[in-house]
C-alpha positions as MATLAB code, in Angstrom:
seq = 'MIAASLMILGTAFLCIAAIGVVRLPDAFQRMHAGTKAGTLGTMLVLIGALLAGDIVKLPTGVLTILFLLLTLPVAAQLLGRAAYMSGATLRGLKGEDPLAEVLERQKAPLEERLRG';
ca = [
       5.012   -1.978   47.010;
       5.318    1.987   46.153;
       8.354    1.620   44.370;
       6.884   -1.400   42.216;
       3.758    0.919   41.589;
       5.950    3.552   40.411;
       8.274    1.629   38.191;
       5.079   -0.022   36.460;
       3.470    3.350   36.339;
       6.579    4.694   34.505;
       6.795    2.148   32.236;
       3.057    2.293   31.163;
       3.974    6.086   30.588;
       7.278    5.180   28.573;
       4.688    2.457   26.349;
       2.508    5.496   25.657;
       5.178    7.554   24.522;
       6.508    4.969   22.247;
       3.043    4.277   20.833;
       2.604    8.089   20.321;
       5.759    8.367   18.306;
       4.903    5.617   16.014;
       1.216    6.509   15.668;
       1.055   10.451   15.722;
       0.438   11.859   12.496;
       3.195   14.565   12.228;
       6.637   15.464   13.706;
       5.296   17.946   16.138;
       2.923   15.645   17.821;
       5.513   12.617   17.843;
       7.882   15.274   19.367;
       5.647   16.310   21.901;
       4.651   12.522   22.898;
       8.279   11.270   23.012;
       9.376   14.227   25.436;
       6.589   14.743   27.736;
       5.607   11.182   28.409;
       8.944    9.847   27.991;
      10.464   12.262   30.525;
       7.387   11.492   32.906;
       7.833    7.882   32.533;
      11.751    7.798   32.868;
      11.121   10.147   36.078;
       8.757    7.528   37.581;
      11.059    4.722   37.201;
      13.853    6.277   38.396;
      11.996    7.363   41.543;
      10.617    3.809   42.044;
      14.301    2.400   41.521;
      15.381    4.959   44.351;
      12.443    3.938   46.733;
      13.438    0.415   46.178;
      16.944    1.027   47.315;
      20.189   -0.733   46.775;
      19.929   -0.127   43.011;
      20.443    3.587   42.505;
      22.362    5.745   44.572;
      20.437    8.862   45.950;
      22.815   11.467   44.331;
      22.865    9.532   41.157;
      19.213    9.362   40.907;
      18.478   12.947   41.715;
      21.038   14.411   39.238;
      19.704   11.836   36.644;
      16.381   13.460   37.276;
      17.499   17.156   37.289;
      19.559   16.237   33.990;
      16.473   15.137   32.310;
      14.224   18.147   33.587;
      16.976   20.706   32.251;
      17.818   19.146   28.714;
      14.550   17.646   27.470;
      12.673   20.958   27.144;
      15.457   22.447   25.438;
      16.030   19.437   23.073;
      12.221   19.472   22.491;
      12.281   23.252   21.373;
      15.179   22.685   19.351;
      13.586   19.719   17.308;
      10.446   21.427   17.064;
      12.101   24.490   15.691;
      14.375   22.309   13.018;
      11.256   20.134   12.096;
       9.260   23.734   11.534;
      11.938   25.425    9.628;
      12.409   22.422    7.403;
       8.817   22.439    6.242;
       7.337   19.703    8.146;
       3.469   19.251    7.854;
       1.464   21.014   10.291;
      -1.680   18.862   10.892;
      -4.500   20.450   12.867;
      -3.309   23.970   12.935;
      -6.283   26.079   12.960;
      -6.145   29.886   11.428;
      -3.083   31.242   10.284;
       0.599   29.873   11.023;
       1.688   32.036   13.930;
       5.416   31.800   13.171;
       5.067   32.733    9.477;
       6.772   35.928   10.130;
       9.087   34.894   12.590;
      10.820   31.969   11.149;
      11.895   31.132    7.648;
      10.223   28.055    6.372;
      10.633   25.627    3.577;
       7.826   25.642    1.174;
       7.656   21.940    0.860;
       8.158   18.930    3.363;
      11.581   17.201    3.046;
       9.813   14.247    1.463;
       8.472   16.153   -1.384;
      11.548   18.164   -2.056;
      13.512   14.535   -2.416;
      10.993   13.092   -4.837;
      10.834   16.550   -7.262;
];
């Protein structure tokens, strides 16, 4: 019962992540939805599968969760940095851009550069 509940909750988080990736307005918000909710959802599904038994062996499940926890924050950082430097639109930013003096940034988003 607990395993099934964890897997259902994990699937719900994965669905929320997918909706966020499709519906959120800019690359940074979509990246955040995909990495945070996606990681949590995947971990819950794996923990549920581990508790259910016979599906996933304990070392495989634990190593998979550790791999996710170690790689997804780095991937999110690199995606965010690449999006920022490519000139992706920043929505909802109040005040000045805190990275303006730290990283080079394209003047216009890629869509505008391709059109013009």
